[in-house]
Amino acid sequence: LGTAVINGSIPHTYTPEKDDIVISTERFLNRHKLAAFGAEAADAWQRYEDAFAAAITFIARAKQNHDLLENYYIPNMDFKAISDLREQIMRRILSLNQ
């Protein structure tokens, strides 16, 4: 389809590629009418930033827990056996196509 609708606001900025067609919906805003909602917009933006910061904190905590768990199971992993089993399964799957 090659079509997307995105929000390019910070921190999700987007740099268009050479052949991209970008339609900025900002040009359709009536800033005069929106001015009456400035306090609500500022509050919403602050809540968004707070939620984003909390999300980053949760991701960092999840990473710490993941690393801790890895300390338990990585030393006991047989990566060669896993790789061998993966190869065996792939060969079997590919043989079904013949």
PDB file of N, CA and C in Angstrom, residues 13 25 34 37 43 49 53 60 78:
ATOM      1  N   THR A  13      10.181  11.726  15.953  1.00  0.00           N
ATOM      2  CA  THR A  13      10.360  12.526  14.748  1.00  0.00           C
ATOM      3  C   THR A  13      10.590  11.626  13.542  1.00  0.00           C
ATOM      4  N   THR A  25      -0.792  17.985   8.653  1.00  0.00           N
ATOM      5  CA  THR A  25      -2.146  18.378   9.060  1.00  0.00           C
ATOM      6  C   THR A  25      -2.135  19.642   9.912  1.00  0.00           C
ATOM      7  N   LEU A  34      -7.985  27.213  19.055  1.00  0.00           N
ATOM      8  CA  LEU A  34      -7.238  26.361  19.980  1.00  0.00           C
ATOM      9  C   LEU A  34      -6.679  27.132  21.169  1.00  0.00           C
ATOM     10  N   PHE A  37      -7.917  26.674  24.636  1.00  0.00           N
ATOM     11  CA  PHE A  37      -7.625  25.408  25.309  1.00  0.00           C
ATOM     12  C   PHE A  37      -6.143  25.269  25.644  1.00  0.00           C
ATOM     13  N   ASP A  43      -1.387  20.936  29.921  1.00  0.00           N
ATOM     14  CA  ASP A  43      -1.546  19.847  30.883  1.00  0.00           C
ATOM     15  C   ASP A  43      -1.422  18.490  30.194  1.00  0.00           C
ATOM     16  N   GLU A  49       4.551  13.780  28.611  1.00  0.00           N
ATOM     17  CA  GLU A  49       5.977  13.711  28.939  1.00  0.00           C
ATOM     18  C   GLU A  49       6.211  12.871  30.192  1.00  0.00           C
ATOM     19  N   ALA A  53       8.360   9.425  30.324  1.00  0.00           N
ATOM     20  CA  ALA A  53       9.479   9.248  31.255  1.00  0.00           C
ATOM     21  C   ALA A  53       9.265   7.999  32.112  1.00  0.00           C
ATOM     22  N   ALA A  60      13.868   0.430  31.601  1.00  0.00           N
ATOM     23  CA  ALA A  60      15.177   0.275  32.246  1.00  0.00           C
ATOM     24  C   ALA A  60      15.107  -0.775  33.357  1.00  0.00           C
ATOM     25  N   ASP A  78      23.150 -24.569  26.611  1.00  0.00           N
ATOM     26  CA  ASP A  78      23.990 -25.300  25.664  1.00  0.00           C
ATOM     27  C   ASP A  78      23.679 -24.735  24.279  1.00  0.00           C
TER      28      ASP A  78
END
